[in-house]
Amino acid sequence: MSGPAAGTAHAATTTDVVCLGESMVTFLPSQPGRLADVPSFGRGIGGAESNVACALAAAGHRAAWVGRVGADGFGDHLVETIAGYGVDTSAVRRDPDRPTGIYFRTATDRGTGAHEVAYYRAGSAASAMSPANVPHEELFAGRILHLSGITAALSADCLALLRELTAPRPGRPLVSFDVNHRPRLWRDGDAGVLLELARRCDLVFVGEDEAEEAWGIVGAEAIRAALPEPSVVVVKRGSAGATVFASGRRPGPRSSNAGGADHAPGSRSTEVGGAEAGEGAAQAADRDTVTVVPALHVDVVAAVGAGDAFAAGFLSATLRGLPVRDRVRHGHLMAAAVLTVPGDLTEPPARDHADRLVALDDGAWGRLRLGPGWTAADRAHEEVRTP
């Protein structure tokens, strides 16, 4: 059963990015160690898609988060906190019958064996999202619709919703998809469905490690070969940086009118990879332009939330029409901002500060080292020091 929307107005058609997914209340440990040994936890929020929305709003974009939370105090906290970042939460639904999801985690890196996460999300309000209760007009209100593979793992209804949203249709905005493979969520399912969904999108973010774990695909070139349809594929390679494959075709809805046919009135265009979305798929892909951008040297405080921040930085620069290299660098900077704080969210660097860092030559970029507090620096050269 669907409750009323948690807000006063729906996302306007001027929205830059609409993000759909589950957000949960997260409990952060007061000290390192096993969950069994941590004496107390602080409350925060966590959710891949809402993290992206918050980061984009903090960076000055018009972002909306669409989700479903319980009619409970944790749901109140989520909606109020996310809205506090400047995100439009008017399309969030309250479920009177299901609770808001919560989880506890340790302070260790998610990629290590010592990392523990205890989820309490089975039967959550978000898991009840479906094509029947999430109106398309709210999701298609922006220039970009950002989705994640986490949603697909929550329930059969959630998977059906993602399949519908990534299906060919006139007027579909540019669809961004972060694979976000979480093995714990796929223990009883087939993570191969993430490949199916990614192939239906325009812009895909995927880590080399998760592609190997979920699909058995090794290496950036092999990942691109498995994802020939998206106009832009961003392969995240950890400390090695990121490799972007951008085709010359125009991304947009995969429809029977592919080949440049007109869209229905009211469709929007957003540039990605040097082409515009919203104009139909092109006939044949040109040869990819491959861009490799090294990662930054970062004094890591907590290795959580960096992937969401990277996606937000890349999307922000995409909305601004910046070159692919600069989009990746902005992604790295947004990730560095989160890596140098304890939680999943933080204030991003000021735009002019980030732009100065992005404009550095390759040598200076390679010497850049960022630590806690770097986003408050006034001048780019203050951040440049030899690791």
CSV table of C-alpha atoms in Angstrom, one decimal:
chain,number,residue,atom,x,y,z
A,1,MET,CA,0.0,0.0,0.0
A,2,SER,CA,1.4,3.4,-1.0
A,3,GLY,CA,1.3,6.3,1.4
A,4,PRO,CA,1.4,10.0,0.4
A,5,ALA,CA,4.4,11.6,-1.1
A,6,ALA,CA,6.9,13.0,1.4
A,7,GLY,CA,6.9,16.6,0.3
A,8,THR,CA,5.0,19.4,-1.2
A,9,ALA,CA,5.8,19.3,-4.9
A,10,HIS,CA,7.0,16.8,-7.5
A,11,ALA,CA,10.4,17.1,-9.2
A,12,ALA,CA,10.2,19.8,-11.8
A,13,THR,CA,11.0,19.2,-15.4
A,14,THR,CA,14.2,21.3,-14.9
A,15,THR,CA,15.7,18.6,-12.7
A,16,ASP,CA,19.2,17.7,-13.8
A,17,VAL,CA,19.4,14.2,-12.3
A,18,VAL,CA,16.7,11.9,-10.8
A,19,CYS,CA,18.1,9.1,-8.7
A,20,LEU,CA,16.1,6.0,-7.8
A,21,GLY,CA,16.9,3.5,-5.1
A,22,GLU,CA,16.9,2.4,-1.5
A,23,SER,CA,18.3,4.6,1.2
A,24,MET,CA,18.8,3.3,4.7
A,25,VAL,CA,19.8,4.5,8.1
A,26,THR,CA,23.4,3.4,8.7
A,27,PHE,CA,25.0,2.9,12.1
A,28,LEU,CA,28.7,3.8,12.0
A,29,PRO,CA,31.1,2.3,14.6
A,30,SER,CA,32.6,4.5,17.3
A,31,GLN,CA,35.9,2.6,17.0
A,32,PRO,CA,37.6,0.1,14.7
A,33,GLY,CA,37.0,-3.6,15.3
A,34,ARG,CA,34.6,-6.4,14.8
A,35,LEU,CA,30.9,-5.6,15.1
A,36,ALA,CA,30.8,-7.9,18.1
A,37,ASP,CA,33.4,-5.6,19.9
A,38,VAL,CA,32.1,-2.2,18.9
A,39,PRO,CA,30.5,-0.6,22.0
A,40,SER,CA,28.4,2.1,20.3
A,41,PHE,CA,27.4,3.4,16.9
A,42,GLY,CA,26.6,6.8,15.5
A,43,ARG,CA,23.7,7.3,13.1
A,44,GLY,CA,24.0,8.3,9.5
A,45,ILE,CA,22.4,7.6,6.2
A,46,GLY,CA,23.5,5.4,3.3
A,47,GLY,CA,22.3,4.5,-0.1
A,48,ALA,CA,24.1,4.5,-3.4
A,49,GLU,CA,21.6,6.5,-5.3
A,50,SER,CA,20.7,9.0,-2.6
A,51,ASN,CA,24.4,9.5,-2.0
A,52,VAL,CA,24.8,10.5,-5.7
A,53,ALA,CA,21.8,12.8,-5.4
A,54,CYS,CA,23.2,14.5,-2.3
A,55,ALA,CA,26.6,15.0,-3.9
A,56,LEU,CA,25.1,16.5,-7.0
A,57,ALA,CA,22.9,18.8,-5.1
A,58,ALA,CA,25.9,19.9,-2.9
A,59,ALA,CA,27.8,20.6,-6.2
A,60,GLY,CA,25.0,23.0,-7.3
A,61,HIS,CA,22.9,20.7,-9.5
A,62,ARG,CA,19.1,20.2,-9.3
A,63,ALA,CA,18.9,16.6,-8.1
A,64,ALA,CA,15.9,14.5,-7.0
A,65,TRP,CA,15.8,11.2,-5.1
A,66,VAL,CA,12.9,8.8,-5.6
A,67,GLY,CA,12.5,6.0,-3.1
A,68,ARG,CA,10.2,4.4,-0.6
A,69,VAL,CA,10.6,4.5,3.2
A,70,GLY,CA,8.6,3.3,6.1
A,71,ALA,CA,6.2,5.5,8.0
A,72,ASP,CA,8.6,5.5,10.9
A,73,GLY,CA,11.2,7.7,12.6
A,74,PHE,CA,14.0,6.2,10.5
A,75,GLY,CA,12.1,7.2,7.4
A,76,ASP,CA,11.6,10.7,8.8
A,77,HIS,CA,15.3,10.9,9.4
A,78,LEU,CA,16.2,9.8,5.9
A,79,VAL,CA,13.9,12.2,4.1
A,80,GLU,CA,14.8,15.1,6.3
A,81,THR,CA,18.5,14.5,6.0
A,82,ILE,CA,18.6,14.0,2.2
A,83,ALA,CA,16.4,17.0,1.7
A,84,GLY,CA,18.8,19.0,3.9
A,85,TYR,CA,21.4,18.5,1.2
A,86,GLY,CA,19.1,20.3,-1.2
A,87,VAL,CA,17.7,17.2,-2.9
A,88,ASP,CA,14.1,17.2,-4.0
A,89,THR,CA,12.4,14.4,-2.0
A,90,SER,CA,8.9,15.2,-3.0
A,91,ALA,CA,8.4,11.9,-4.9
A,92,VAL,CA,9.5,9.7,-2.0
A,93,ARG,CA,6.6,7.5,-0.8
A,94,ARG,CA,5.9,6.4,2.8
A,95,ASP,CA,4.9,2.8,3.3
A,96,PRO,CA,2.7,2.3,6.4
A,97,ASP,CA,3.2,-1.5,6.4
A,98,ARG,CA,6.9,-2.0,5.9
A,99,PRO,CA,9.9,-0.6,7.8
A,100,THR,CA,12.8,1.6,6.7
A,101,GLY,CA,15.9,-0.5,6.1
A,102,ILE,CA,18.9,-0.1,8.4
A,103,TYR,CA,22.4,-1.5,8.6
A,104,PHE,CA,25.5,-1.6,10.7
A,105,ARG,CA,29.1,-1.7,9.4
A,106,THR,CA,32.6,-1.8,10.6
A,107,ALA,CA,35.2,0.9,9.9
A,108,THR,CA,37.3,-1.3,7.6
A,109,ASP,CA,37.6,-1.1,3.8
A,110,ARG,CA,34.7,-2.9,2.1
A,111,GLY,CA,37.2,-4.6,-0.2
A,112,THR,CA,38.9,-6.4,2.7
A,113,GLY,CA,38.0,-9.6,4.4
A,114,ALA,CA,37.7,-7.8,7.7
A,115,HIS,CA,34.8,-5.7,6.6
A,116,GLU,CA,31.5,-6.6,8.2
A,117,VAL,CA,28.0,-5.3,7.2
A,118,ALA,CA,24.8,-6.4,9.0
A,119,TYR,CA,21.8,-5.5,6.9
A,120,TYR,CA,18.3,-5.3,8.2
A,121,ARG,CA,16.5,-4.6,4.9
A,122,ALA,CA,14.5,-7.8,4.1
A,123,GLY,CA,10.9,-6.8,3.6
A,124,SER,CA,11.8,-3.1,3.7
A,125,ALA,CA,9.6,-0.4,2.3
A,126,ALA,CA,12.1,0.0,-0.6
A,127,SER,CA,11.9,-3.6,-1.5
A,128,ALA,CA,8.2,-3.1,-2.4
A,129,MET,CA,9.0,-0.6,-5.2
A,130,SER,CA,7.5,-1.9,-8.5
A,131,PRO,CA,6.3,-0.7,-11.9
A,132,ALA,CA,2.8,-0.2,-10.3
A,133,ASN,CA,3.8,2.2,-7.6
A,134,VAL,CA,6.7,4.3,-8.9
A,135,PRO,CA,5.2,6.7,-11.6
A,136,HIS,CA,7.4,7.1,-14.7
A,137,GLU,CA,6.6,10.8,-14.9
A,138,GLU,CA,8.6,11.3,-11.7
A,139,LEU,CA,11.5,9.3,-12.9
A,140,PHE,CA,11.6,10.8,-16.4
A,141,ALA,CA,11.5,14.4,-15.1
A,142,GLY,CA,15.2,15.0,-15.4
A,143,ARG,CA,17.9,15.2,-18.0
A,144,ILE,CA,19.5,12.0,-16.5
A,145,LEU,CA,18.0,9.1,-14.7
A,146,HIS,CA,20.5,7.4,-12.4
A,147,LEU,CA,20.0,3.8,-11.4
A,148,SER,CA,22.0,1.1,-9.6
A,149,GLY,CA,22.3,-2.7,-9.6
A,150,ILE,CA,21.6,-2.7,-5.9
A,151,THR,CA,17.9,-2.0,-6.6
A,152,ALA,CA,17.7,-5.0,-8.9
A,153,ALA,CA,18.7,-7.3,-6.0
A,154,LEU,CA,16.1,-6.1,-3.5
A,155,SER,CA,13.1,-8.0,-4.9
A,156,ALA,CA,11.5,-9.4,-8.0
A,157,ASP,CA,9.3,-6.3,-8.2
A,158,CYS,CA,12.3,-4.0,-8.0
A,159,LEU,CA,14.0,-6.0,-10.8
A,160,ALA,CA,10.8,-5.6,-12.9
A,161,LEU,CA,10.9,-1.9,-12.2
A,162,LEU,CA,14.5,-1.6,-13.5
A,163,ARG,CA,13.7,-3.7,-16.5
A,164,GLU,CA,10.9,-1.3,-17.4
A,165,LEU,CA,12.9,1.8,-16.8
A,166,THR,CA,15.7,0.6,-19.0
A,167,ALA,CA,13.4,-0.6,-21.8
A,168,PRO,CA,13.3,1.2,-25.1
A,169,ARG,CA,10.8,4.0,-25.1
A,170,PRO,CA,10.4,7.5,-26.7
A,171,GLY,CA,11.3,10.4,-24.5
A,172,ARG,CA,13.5,8.3,-22.1
A,173,PRO,CA,16.2,10.5,-20.5
A,174,LEU,CA,19.8,9.5,-20.6
A,175,VAL,CA,20.0,6.5,-18.3
A,176,SER,CA,23.1,6.1,-16.1
A,177,PHE,CA,23.7,2.8,-14.4
A,178,ASP,CA,26.2,2.0,-11.7
A,179,VAL,CA,26.6,-1.8,-11.6
A,180,ASN,CA,27.3,-1.7,-7.8
A,181,HIS,CA,27.5,-5.5,-7.4
A,182,ARG,CA,27.0,-6.5,-3.8
A,183,PRO,CA,27.7,-10.3,-3.5
A,184,ARG,CA,25.8,-10.6,-0.2
A,185,LEU,CA,22.6,-9.4,-2.0
A,186,TRP,CA,23.0,-11.9,-4.9
A,187,ARG,CA,23.6,-15.1,-2.8
A,188,ASP,CA,20.3,-16.5,-3.9
A,189,GLY,CA,20.1,-14.7,-7.3
A,190,ASP,CA,21.9,-14.4,-10.6
A,191,ALA,CA,24.1,-11.4,-10.8
A,192,GLY,CA,24.2,-11.9,-14.6
A,193,VAL,CA,21.0,-9.9,-14.7
A,194,LEU,CA,23.2,-6.8,-14.0
A,195,LEU,CA,24.9,-7.3,-17.4
A,196,GLU,CA,21.5,-7.5,-19.0
A,197,LEU,CA,20.4,-4.2,-17.4
A,198,ALA,CA,23.7,-2.4,-18.1
A,199,ARG,CA,23.5,-3.2,-21.8
A,200,ARG,CA,20.2,-1.3,-22.0
A,201,CYS,CA,21.6,1.9,-20.5
A,202,ASP,CA,23.5,4.9,-22.1
A,203,LEU,CA,26.2,5.4,-19.5
A,204,VAL,CA,27.6,2.6,-17.3
A,205,PHE,CA,29.9,2.6,-14.3
A,206,VAL,CA,31.5,-0.7,-13.4
A,207,GLY,CA,34.6,-1.8,-11.4
A,208,GLU,CA,37.1,-4.2,-12.9
A,209,ASP,CA,36.8,-6.3,-9.7
A,210,GLU,CA,33.0,-6.5,-9.7
A,211,ALA,CA,32.9,-7.4,-13.4
A,212,GLU,CA,35.2,-10.3,-12.7
A,213,GLU,CA,33.3,-11.4,-9.6
A,214,ALA,CA,29.8,-11.0,-11.0
A,215,TRP,CA,30.3,-12.0,-14.7
A,216,GLY,CA,33.7,-13.7,-14.9
A,217,ILE,CA,34.9,-10.9,-17.2
A,218,VAL,CA,38.5,-9.8,-16.8
A,219,GLY,CA,40.0,-6.5,-18.0
A,220,ALA,CA,38.7,-3.2,-19.3
A,221,GLU,CA,38.7,-4.2,-23.0
A,222,ALA,CA,36.7,-7.4,-22.3
A,223,ILE,CA,34.2,-5.5,-20.2
A,224,ARG,CA,33.6,-3.1,-23.1
A,225,ALA,CA,33.2,-6.0,-25.5
A,226,ALA,CA,30.5,-7.4,-23.2
A,227,LEU,CA,28.8,-4.0,-23.1
A,228,PRO,CA,28.8,-2.9,-26.7
A,229,GLU,CA,25.5,-0.9,-26.5
A,230,PRO,CA,26.1,1.9,-24.0
A,231,SER,CA,27.6,5.0,-25.5
A,232,VAL,CA,29.9,5.4,-22.5
A,233,VAL,CA,31.4,2.7,-20.3
A,234,VAL,CA,33.5,3.8,-17.4
A,235,VAL,CA,35.7,1.0,-16.0
A,236,LYS,CA,36.9,1.8,-12.5
A,237,ARG,CA,40.3,0.2,-11.9
A,238,GLY,CA,41.0,1.1,-8.3
A,239,SER,CA,44.4,2.6,-7.6
A,240,ALA,CA,45.1,2.4,-11.4
A,241,GLY,CA,42.4,5.0,-12.1
A,242,ALA,CA,39.7,4.7,-14.7
A,243,THR,CA,39.3,3.8,-18.4
A,244,VAL,CA,36.5,5.3,-20.4
A,245,PHE,CA,35.2,3.9,-23.6
A,246,ALA,CA,33.1,6.5,-25.5
A,247,SER,CA,31.6,5.7,-28.9
A,248,GLY,CA,30.7,8.2,-31.5
A,249,ARG,CA,27.1,7.2,-31.7
A,250,ARG,CA,24.2,9.1,-30.1
A,251,PRO,CA,23.0,7.5,-26.9
A,252,GLY,CA,19.3,7.3,-26.1
A,253,PRO,CA,16.3,5.0,-26.0
A,254,ARG,CA,16.9,1.7,-27.8
A,255,SER,CA,13.7,1.6,-29.9
A,256,SER,CA,12.3,0.3,-33.1
A,257,ASN,CA,12.9,3.7,-34.5
A,258,ALA,CA,16.6,3.4,-33.9
A,259,GLY,CA,18.6,5.2,-36.6
A,260,GLY,CA,17.8,8.8,-35.8
A,261,ALA,CA,14.0,8.8,-35.8
A,262,ASP,CA,12.3,11.6,-34.1
A,263,HIS,CA,11.3,11.4,-30.4
A,264,ALA,CA,7.9,12.2,-28.9
A,265,PRO,CA,7.4,15.9,-28.0
A,266,GLY,CA,9.0,16.9,-24.7
A,267,SER,CA,12.0,14.7,-24.9
A,268,ARG,CA,15.2,16.1,-23.4
A,269,SER,CA,18.8,16.0,-24.6
A,270,THR,CA,21.9,15.6,-22.5
A,271,GLU,CA,25.4,15.4,-23.9
A,272,VAL,CA,27.5,12.3,-23.1
A,273,GLY,CA,30.6,11.1,-24.7
A,274,GLY,CA,30.4,13.9,-27.2
A,275,ALA,CA,26.9,13.1,-28.4
A,276,GLU,CA,23.4,13.9,-27.4
A,277,ALA,CA,20.9,11.6,-25.6
A,278,GLY,CA,17.3,11.8,-26.4
A,279,GLU,CA,17.6,11.6,-30.2
A,280,GLY,CA,17.5,7.9,-30.7
A,281,ALA,CA,20.2,5.3,-31.1
A,282,ALA,CA,22.6,5.7,-34.0
A,283,GLN,CA,23.0,3.3,-36.8
A,284,ALA,CA,26.5,1.9,-36.1
A,285,ALA,CA,29.0,2.8,-33.5
A,286,ASP,CA,32.1,4.6,-34.5
A,287,ARG,CA,35.4,3.4,-33.2
A,288,ASP,CA,35.6,4.1,-29.4
A,289,THR,CA,37.7,6.9,-28.0
A,290,VAL,CA,39.5,5.4,-25.1
A,291,THR,CA,40.6,7.7,-22.2
A,292,VAL,CA,42.7,6.5,-19.3
A,293,VAL,CA,43.0,8.8,-16.3
A,294,PRO,CA,45.2,7.9,-13.3
A,295,ALA,CA,43.8,7.9,-9.8
A,296,LEU,CA,44.9,10.4,-7.2
A,297,HIS,CA,47.1,9.8,-4.2
A,298,VAL,CA,44.7,10.0,-1.3
A,299,ASP,CA,45.3,9.7,2.5
A,300,VAL,CA,42.2,7.6,3.1
A,301,VAL,CA,40.2,8.0,6.3
A,302,ALA,CA,37.4,5.5,5.3
A,303,ALA,CA,37.0,3.7,2.1
A,304,VAL,CA,33.2,3.9,1.8
A,305,GLY,CA,31.0,5.9,-0.5
A,306,ALA,CA,33.8,6.6,-3.0
A,307,GLY,CA,32.1,4.9,-5.9
A,308,ASP,CA,29.0,6.9,-5.5
A,309,ALA,CA,31.0,10.1,-5.2
A,310,PHE,CA,32.9,9.2,-8.3
A,311,ALA,CA,29.7,8.7,-10.3
A,312,ALA,CA,28.4,12.1,-9.0
A,313,GLY,CA,31.5,13.9,-10.1
A,314,PHE,CA,31.4,12.3,-13.5
A,315,LEU,CA,27.7,13.1,-13.9
A,316,SER,CA,28.3,16.7,-12.8
A,317,ALA,CA,31.0,17.2,-15.4
A,318,THR,CA,28.8,15.5,-18.0
A,319,LEU,CA,26.0,17.9,-17.3
A,320,ARG,CA,28.5,20.8,-17.8
A,321,GLY,CA,29.5,19.4,-21.1
A,322,LEU,CA,33.2,18.9,-20.1
A,323,PRO,CA,35.6,16.6,-22.0
A,324,VAL,CA,35.8,13.0,-21.0
A,325,ARG,CA,39.2,13.4,-19.3
A,326,ASP,CA,37.8,16.2,-17.1
A,327,ARG,CA,34.7,14.2,-16.3
A,328,VAL,CA,36.9,11.4,-14.9
A,329,ARG,CA,39.1,13.8,-13.0
A,330,HIS,CA,36.1,15.4,-11.4
A,331,GLY,CA,35.0,11.9,-10.5
A,332,HIS,CA,38.3,11.2,-8.8
A,333,LEU,CA,38.1,14.5,-6.9
A,334,MET,CA,34.6,13.9,-5.6
A,335,ALA,CA,35.8,10.4,-4.5
A,336,ALA,CA,38.8,11.9,-2.8
A,337,ALA,CA,36.5,14.2,-0.8
A,338,VAL,CA,34.6,11.3,0.6
A,339,LEU,CA,37.6,9.1,1.1
A,340,THR,CA,39.1,11.8,3.5
A,341,VAL,CA,36.1,11.8,5.9
A,342,PRO,CA,34.6,9.0,8.0
A,343,GLY,CA,31.1,8.9,6.4
A,344,ASP,CA,29.6,8.3,3.0
A,345,LEU,CA,28.8,12.0,2.4
A,346,THR,CA,30.7,15.3,2.7
A,347,GLU,CA,30.8,18.8,1.1
A,348,PRO,CA,32.5,18.6,-2.3
A,349,PRO,CA,35.3,21.0,-3.2
A,350,ALA,CA,34.1,24.4,-4.5
A,351,ARG,CA,33.6,24.2,-8.3
A,352,ASP,CA,36.3,26.7,-9.1
A,353,HIS,CA,38.7,24.9,-6.8
A,354,ALA,CA,37.9,21.5,-8.5
A,355,ASP,CA,38.2,23.1,-11.9
A,356,ARG,CA,41.7,24.4,-11.1
A,357,LEU,CA,42.8,21.0,-10.1
A,358,VAL,CA,41.2,19.3,-13.1
A,359,ALA,CA,43.1,21.7,-15.4
A,360,LEU,CA,46.5,20.7,-14.0
A,361,ASP,CA,48.9,19.1,-16.5
A,362,ASP,CA,49.5,15.4,-16.3
A,363,GLY,CA,52.7,15.8,-14.2
A,364,ALA,CA,51.1,18.0,-11.6
A,365,TRP,CA,48.0,15.7,-11.5
A,366,GLY,CA,50.3,12.8,-10.8
A,367,ARG,CA,52.0,14.6,-7.9
A,368,LEU,CA,48.7,15.7,-6.3
A,369,ARG,CA,48.1,14.2,-2.9
A,370,LEU,CA,45.0,14.9,-1.0
A,371,GLY,CA,44.3,14.4,2.7
A,372,PRO,CA,41.7,15.3,5.3
A,373,GLY,CA,40.6,18.9,5.0
A,374,TRP,CA,41.8,19.4,1.4
A,375,THR,CA,38.4,20.5,0.1
A,376,ALA,CA,38.7,23.7,2.2
A,377,ALA,CA,41.9,24.8,0.6
A,378,ASP,CA,41.7,28.1,-1.3
A,379,ARG,CA,44.3,27.6,-3.9
A,380,ALA,CA,45.0,24.5,-6.1
A,381,HIS,CA,48.8,24.7,-5.6
A,382,GLU,CA,48.4,24.1,-1.9
A,383,GLU,CA,47.3,20.6,-2.7
A,384,VAL,CA,50.2,19.8,-4.9
A,385,ARG,CA,52.9,18.0,-3.0
A,386,THR,CA,55.0,15.0,-3.7
A,387,PRO,CA,53.7,11.7,-2.2
